[in-house]
Each structure stands twice: as structure tokens, then as C-alpha cells.
Amino acid sequence: MLIMRKMLKKIVLLCFALNLFFVVYAGTFFNIVPPQYTQNYQAAILDKIQRLSDVQEPKIILIGNSSVSFGIDSEMIEHEFGMPVVNLGLHAGLGNKFLERMVLGNISEGDIVIVAHTDYSDNGEIEQPDLAWITIENYGELWKLLDIREWLQILPALPNYIWQSTFLYVSGRGNRISEEEYRRDMFNQYGDVASEREKRIFEVEDGMIKVPEVGMQCMYRLNALNSYCAERNAVMLIAAYPIAAGEYTPDKQKYVSFQRKLIEHAECEVISDFTDYFIGYEYFYDTYYHLTNNGAEIRTERLIKDIRNWNQRVNFIDD
């Protein structure tokens, strides 16, 4: 028994020493090694949040994953309603909760916050912890977007991020503008992906396109965000995402059922008919969520129509 106690004590001390070493090492790393991913797709979050902070007048804010960044022409919306537009669309791997929290602290009176998720059944987790680290790096303003639960989710991926960043820093390979398409400089001033996407470069397969689900944890979180907006004399709306329509797309009636459930549990208004957002496969680019340039124009026209119809009823936007 005494031997086991001594062994247990040694294990506890070893774990404590390892954790202390890691904390000291990580602290030293963040003070020495600067961000190494400032030119990649994820780094666009810095420009998006900066624009969100800079625009002080009433604005239209778009929340969602890459179906928003690859599927909106913000200039068209701005021209139609005379309001600045901020496109916060980013990678789905960060999770809906993270994408929603990007607006916190920057909602003002007269703002219109439009959520366009592709699914409403998430449990608030960050799906790709490694992606989260190359997004937040050592930017304190981005660290504030994470709560304790999310920190626990991404901490196991920290050693890999530290190793990769240290290698990039020492080798001088960090912060290079990539030859690949997914880069920070592919976004325009609004936060839209502005690259040339003329035709489809992927094939839709059977079972690929699924009808979204509605989960209570997601809806509770969105309703809390709706209250947050209302307290600041802003309004939150839910709009549809582009649905690739063709041979392998589920029947429209299934989307009608999904929308009914969404409306039932959402405390904000759902301004779109999701079946209006069925868009042919030929208008999708490299995934069944990313639109070509023409596809983005079609989707934006339908969103403008939804906003216009909503505003005619509530008169929120001054003519």
C-alpha cells in the first residue's frame, strides 16, 4: 500500500511538472513567435471583424459558414438598401457558435443581423481544433470569442500548432502568400470571396446533399443572440442558404418540414422560403455550398427580395 501511494504521488508530481512545463513553454512561444498564418483564408477574420468595428452606422451583418463567404454579393445588397454590409462568413470547421460570437460587442442600434446557417442542430463545438488555432493564433481579440468549453476543445491541438508555427518561423516559410486559391487576399472589402468562379469543378454524388435538422441547443443559443440584438435596438433574422438542386437533392417537402420546425422554435423571423433557394448544380463551384459568381448573384437577388418583403411589413429600413 505504501509503495502504491509513493508511486501515485510520483505520477501526480510528474503530471504537474509536465503541465507546468507546457504552460511555461506555451507562454514563451506566444511571446516570441509571431502569427505565421496571416495570409491564409482564415486570416480574413481579422479584416471582417475590423470592418464590423469600423462601420458605426446601421449596417447589415451576414453570419454563416463559407456558403456565405462564397455566395453573397454584398455590394448588390448595399446598393439596394443604402446600408453598409459586413460579410462574416468563414469556415464551417469553426462551428456555428464561434461564427455567431463574432458579432458580440459590435452590434449597434439599427443593425440587421442575418443568420444563414446550413444546419441548426449543432451542439456548439468547434469541429476542427487545428483550424481554430491557425485562425485565432495569438490575437487577444479573437481569444475572447472562445468560452471555457471551447478552450477545452482546442487545447489538445495546441502542441501541434506550436510545432508547426515554430517550424514556419524558424524556416522563414510563414506568412507567405500561397499559390492556392484559398487566401486572405481573395476577399473584397465587404468580406465576400471575390475570386473568379465561372463554372462548376466538382460532381454531386448520391447522399451528399442532406436536409438540415433543428436542435434545441442551437436554437437556445440563437434565441439568446436574438435577445442580445433586441437589447441594442438591432434586429436578427434567419435567411436560407443556397441548396444545390438536381438529381440527388432531397424532395422539397422535406425542406418545408425542416423550415416549419425552424420557425416553430426561432424567436426571430425566418424571412426566406428555403425552397426558393433551390439553385441548379451548374451554379455551384467546388462544393455543394460554394456558388460560382453567377450563382452568388442569383442567391443575392433572392436574399434582397426576402429583405425587401420583410421590410415592407415592418418598415425597419428607412427609405
Coordinates of C-alpha atoms in Angstrom, one line a residue:
M1 CA 0.0 0.0 0.0
L2 CA 2.8 2.4 0.9
I3 CA 4.6 1.6 -2.4
M4 CA 1.4 2.4 -4.3
R5 CA 1.0 5.7 -2.5
K6 CA 4.5 6.7 -3.3
M7 CA 4.0 5.7 -7.0
L8 CA 0.7 7.6 -7.2
K9 CA 2.4 10.7 -5.6
K10 CA 5.2 10.5 -8.2
I11 CA 2.7 10.3 -11.1
V12 CA 0.8 13.3 -9.7
L13 CA 4.0 15.3 -9.4
L14 CA 5.1 14.2 -12.9
C15 CA 1.8 15.3 -14.4
F16 CA 2.0 18.6 -12.5
A17 CA 5.6 19.2 -13.8
L18 CA 4.6 18.4 -17.3
N19 CA 1.7 20.7 -17.2
L20 CA 3.8 23.5 -15.7
F21 CA 6.4 23.0 -18.4
F22 CA 3.8 23.1 -21.1
V23 CA 2.3 26.3 -19.7
V24 CA 5.7 28.0 -19.5
Y25 CA 6.6 26.7 -22.9
A26 CA 3.4 27.9 -24.5
G27 CA 3.7 31.3 -22.8
T28 CA 7.2 31.7 -24.0
F29 CA 6.1 30.6 -27.5
F30 CA 3.4 33.2 -27.8
N31 CA 5.8 36.0 -26.7
I32 CA 8.5 35.0 -29.2
V33 CA 6.9 33.5 -32.3
P34 CA 4.5 35.9 -34.1
P35 CA 1.5 34.7 -36.1
Q36 CA 2.5 32.6 -39.0
Y37 CA -0.8 32.2 -40.9
T38 CA -1.6 35.9 -41.7
Q39 CA -2.1 35.3 -45.4
N40 CA -4.4 32.2 -45.4
Y41 CA -8.1 32.1 -45.8
Q42 CA -8.8 32.0 -42.1
A43 CA -6.8 35.3 -41.5
A44 CA -9.7 37.1 -43.3
I45 CA -11.4 37.0 -39.9
L46 CA -9.2 39.9 -38.9
D47 CA -10.4 42.1 -41.8
K48 CA -14.0 41.1 -41.2
I49 CA -14.1 42.0 -37.6
Q50 CA -12.2 45.2 -38.2
R51 CA -14.8 46.2 -40.8
L52 CA -17.5 45.3 -38.3
S53 CA -15.9 47.5 -35.7
D54 CA -15.2 50.4 -38.1
V55 CA -18.7 50.7 -39.6
Q56 CA -20.5 52.8 -37.0
E57 CA -23.7 53.5 -38.9
P58 CA -26.6 51.0 -39.2
K59 CA -25.4 48.0 -41.2
I60 CA -26.4 44.6 -42.5
I61 CA -24.3 41.8 -41.0
L62 CA -24.2 38.3 -42.5
I63 CA -23.4 35.3 -40.3
G64 CA -22.7 31.8 -41.6
N65 CA -20.0 29.5 -42.9
S66 CA -18.3 29.5 -46.2
S67 CA -21.6 29.3 -48.0
V68 CA -22.0 32.9 -47.0
S69 CA -18.5 34.0 -48.0
F70 CA -18.7 32.1 -51.3
G71 CA -22.3 33.0 -52.0
I72 CA -23.1 36.7 -51.5
D73 CA -22.5 39.9 -53.5
S74 CA -22.6 42.4 -50.7
E75 CA -22.3 45.4 -53.0
M76 CA -25.7 44.5 -54.5
I77 CA -27.3 44.5 -51.1
E78 CA -25.6 47.7 -50.1
H79 CA -26.8 49.4 -53.3
E80 CA -30.4 48.1 -52.8
F81 CA -30.8 49.3 -49.2
G82 CA -28.3 52.0 -48.8
M83 CA -26.7 50.3 -45.8
P84 CA -23.1 49.1 -45.4
V85 CA -22.7 45.3 -45.5
V86 CA -20.4 43.1 -43.4
N87 CA -20.0 39.5 -44.6
L88 CA -18.7 37.5 -41.6
G89 CA -18.9 34.1 -43.5
L90 CA -16.0 31.9 -42.6
H91 CA -15.0 28.2 -42.4
A92 CA -17.7 25.7 -41.1
G93 CA -15.0 23.9 -39.1
L94 CA -15.1 26.7 -36.5
G95 CA -18.6 25.7 -35.7
N96 CA -21.8 27.8 -35.7
K97 CA -21.3 29.1 -32.2
F98 CA -17.9 30.6 -33.0
L99 CA -19.3 32.2 -36.1
E100 CA -22.2 33.7 -34.2
R101 CA -20.0 35.1 -31.5
M102 CA -18.0 37.1 -34.0
V103 CA -20.7 39.9 -33.8
L104 CA -20.5 40.3 -30.0
G105 CA -19.5 43.7 -28.9
N106 CA -20.2 45.2 -32.3
I107 CA -24.0 45.4 -32.6
S108 CA -25.5 48.9 -32.6
E109 CA -28.9 50.4 -33.0
G110 CA -30.4 49.9 -36.4
D111 CA -28.2 46.9 -37.4
I112 CA -29.7 44.0 -39.2
V113 CA -28.1 40.7 -38.3
I114 CA -28.9 37.9 -40.8
V115 CA -28.0 34.3 -39.9
A116 CA -27.8 31.9 -42.8
H117 CA -26.5 28.6 -41.3
T118 CA -26.6 25.4 -43.4
D119 CA -27.6 23.4 -40.3
Y120 CA -29.3 24.1 -37.0
S121 CA -28.5 21.0 -35.0
D122 CA -25.0 21.7 -33.7
N123 CA -24.1 21.4 -30.1
G124 CA -21.8 24.4 -30.1
E125 CA -18.5 22.5 -30.5
I126 CA -15.5 23.6 -32.6
E127 CA -15.4 20.8 -35.3
Q128 CA -11.7 21.4 -36.2
P129 CA -9.5 22.4 -33.3
D130 CA -6.4 22.7 -35.5
L131 CA -8.2 25.1 -37.8
A132 CA -9.2 27.1 -34.7
W133 CA -5.6 27.7 -33.7
I134 CA -4.5 28.9 -37.1
T135 CA -7.5 31.3 -37.0
I136 CA -7.0 32.8 -33.6
E137 CA -3.2 32.5 -33.3
N138 CA -2.1 35.0 -30.6
Y139 CA -4.7 37.6 -31.3
G140 CA -6.2 38.6 -28.0
E141 CA -9.4 40.0 -29.5
L142 CA -10.1 36.6 -31.1
W143 CA -9.3 34.6 -28.0
K144 CA -12.2 36.5 -26.4
L145 CA -14.6 34.7 -28.8
L146 CA -14.0 31.4 -27.0
D147 CA -15.6 30.3 -23.8
I148 CA -14.2 27.8 -21.3
R149 CA -15.8 24.8 -23.0
E150 CA -14.3 25.8 -26.4
W151 CA -10.9 26.2 -24.9
L152 CA -11.1 22.7 -23.5
Q153 CA -11.9 21.5 -27.0
I154 CA -9.0 23.1 -28.7
L155 CA -6.2 22.8 -26.1
P156 CA -5.2 19.3 -27.2
A157 CA -4.4 20.8 -30.6
L158 CA -2.1 23.5 -29.2
P159 CA 1.1 21.4 -29.3
N160 CA 0.7 20.7 -33.0
Y161 CA 0.0 24.4 -33.7
I162 CA 3.1 25.4 -31.7
W163 CA 5.3 22.9 -33.5
Q164 CA 4.0 23.9 -37.0
S165 CA 4.3 27.6 -36.3
T166 CA 7.8 27.2 -34.8
F167 CA 8.9 25.4 -37.9
L168 CA 7.4 28.0 -40.2
Y169 CA 9.0 30.8 -38.1
V170 CA 12.5 29.2 -38.0
S171 CA 12.4 28.2 -41.7
G172 CA 11.1 31.6 -42.8
R173 CA 8.2 29.9 -44.6
G174 CA 5.5 31.5 -42.6
N175 CA 3.1 34.2 -43.8
R176 CA 3.8 33.6 -47.4
I177 CA 1.1 34.3 -50.0
S178 CA 0.1 30.9 -51.2
E179 CA -0.4 29.9 -54.9
E180 CA -3.6 28.2 -53.8
E181 CA -7.0 29.7 -54.3
Y182 CA -7.9 29.9 -50.6
R183 CA -6.1 33.0 -49.4
R184 CA -6.8 36.2 -47.4
D185 CA -6.4 38.4 -50.5
M186 CA -9.3 36.6 -52.2
F187 CA -11.8 38.5 -50.1
N188 CA -13.1 42.0 -51.0
Q189 CA -13.7 44.9 -48.6
Y190 CA -17.1 43.6 -47.6
G191 CA -15.8 40.1 -46.7
D192 CA -17.1 38.3 -49.8
V193 CA -14.9 35.9 -51.7
A194 CA -14.2 37.8 -54.9
S195 CA -12.3 35.2 -56.9
E196 CA -13.3 34.3 -60.4
R197 CA -15.5 31.2 -60.2
E198 CA -17.0 30.8 -63.6
K199 CA -18.0 27.1 -63.7
R200 CA -18.5 24.0 -61.6
I201 CA -15.4 22.0 -60.8
F202 CA -17.0 19.2 -58.7
E203 CA -19.6 16.5 -59.1
V204 CA -22.6 16.0 -56.9
E205 CA -23.0 12.4 -55.6
D206 CA -25.9 10.5 -54.2
G207 CA -26.4 11.1 -50.5
M208 CA -24.1 14.1 -50.5
I209 CA -26.9 16.7 -50.0
K210 CA -28.9 16.4 -46.8
V211 CA -31.8 18.3 -45.3
P212 CA -30.8 20.3 -42.3
E213 CA -32.0 19.4 -38.8
V214 CA -33.1 21.7 -35.9
G215 CA -31.6 21.1 -32.5
M216 CA -32.7 22.8 -29.3
Q217 CA -29.2 23.6 -28.2
C218 CA -28.6 25.6 -31.3
M219 CA -32.0 27.3 -31.1
Y220 CA -31.5 28.3 -27.5
R221 CA -28.2 29.9 -28.5
L222 CA -29.7 31.7 -31.5
N223 CA -32.6 33.0 -29.4
A224 CA -30.1 34.3 -26.9
L225 CA -28.4 36.1 -29.7
N226 CA -31.7 37.5 -30.9
S227 CA -32.3 38.9 -27.4
Y228 CA -28.8 40.4 -27.4
C229 CA -29.6 42.2 -30.7
A230 CA -33.0 43.4 -29.5
E231 CA -31.5 44.9 -26.3
R232 CA -29.3 47.0 -28.6
N233 CA -32.3 48.1 -30.8
A234 CA -31.0 45.9 -33.6
V235 CA -32.9 43.1 -35.3
M236 CA -31.9 39.5 -36.1
L237 CA -33.3 37.5 -39.0
I238 CA -32.8 34.0 -40.3
A239 CA -32.4 33.5 -44.1
A240 CA -32.0 30.5 -46.3
Y241 CA -28.7 29.1 -47.7
P242 CA -28.3 28.0 -51.3
I243 CA -29.4 24.4 -51.9
A244 CA -27.9 22.6 -54.8
A245 CA -30.9 21.4 -56.8
G246 CA -30.8 18.4 -59.1
E247 CA -30.9 14.6 -59.4
Y248 CA -29.6 13.9 -55.9
T249 CA -31.3 16.6 -54.0
P250 CA -33.9 15.6 -51.4
D251 CA -37.6 16.3 -52.1
K252 CA -38.7 19.9 -51.5
Q253 CA -41.3 18.8 -49.0
K254 CA -38.6 17.7 -46.6
Y255 CA -37.2 21.2 -46.6
V256 CA -40.7 22.6 -46.0
S257 CA -40.9 20.3 -42.9
F258 CA -37.5 21.5 -41.7
Q259 CA -38.5 25.1 -42.1
R260 CA -41.7 24.7 -40.2
K261 CA -39.7 23.3 -37.2
L262 CA -37.2 26.1 -37.5
I263 CA -40.0 28.7 -37.5
E264 CA -41.6 27.0 -34.5
H265 CA -38.5 27.3 -32.3
A266 CA -36.9 30.5 -33.5
E267 CA -37.9 33.7 -31.7
C268 CA -36.7 35.8 -34.6
E269 CA -38.3 35.9 -38.0
V270 CA -37.4 33.5 -40.7
I271 CA -37.6 35.7 -43.8
S272 CA -36.9 33.1 -46.5
D273 CA -38.8 30.2 -48.1
F274 CA -36.0 27.7 -48.3
T275 CA -37.5 26.1 -51.4
D276 CA -36.9 29.4 -53.2
Y277 CA -33.2 28.8 -52.7
F278 CA -33.0 25.7 -54.9
I279 CA -30.3 26.6 -57.4
G280 CA -29.1 24.3 -60.2
Y281 CA -25.9 22.2 -59.8
E282 CA -24.2 24.2 -62.5
Y283 CA -24.2 27.3 -60.3
F284 CA -22.1 25.6 -57.6
Y285 CA -18.3 25.8 -57.7
D286 CA -16.1 23.4 -55.7
T287 CA -18.6 22.2 -53.1
Y288 CA -22.4 22.0 -52.9
Y289 CA -22.3 25.1 -50.7
H290 CA -20.0 27.3 -52.7
L291 CA -21.5 29.2 -55.6
T292 CA -20.0 30.4 -58.8
N293 CA -20.1 34.2 -59.5
N294 CA -23.4 33.8 -61.3
G295 CA -24.7 31.6 -58.6
A296 CA -23.8 34.2 -55.9
E297 CA -25.7 36.8 -57.9
I298 CA -28.8 34.6 -58.1
R299 CA -28.7 33.9 -54.4
T300 CA -28.1 37.6 -53.5
E301 CA -31.1 38.6 -55.6
R302 CA -33.3 36.2 -53.7
L303 CA -32.0 37.4 -50.4
I304 CA -32.6 41.1 -51.4
K305 CA -36.2 40.1 -52.2
D306 CA -36.6 38.5 -48.8
I307 CA -35.2 41.5 -47.0
R308 CA -37.4 43.9 -49.1
N309 CA -40.6 41.9 -48.4
W310 CA -39.8 41.8 -44.7
N311 CA -39.1 45.5 -44.6
Q312 CA -42.3 46.3 -46.3
R313 CA -44.1 44.7 -43.4
V314 CA -42.1 46.2 -40.5
N315 CA -40.6 49.3 -42.1
F316 CA -37.3 48.9 -40.2
I317 CA -35.1 50.3 -43.0
D318 CA -35.7 54.0 -43.8
D319 CA -36.4 54.7 -47.5

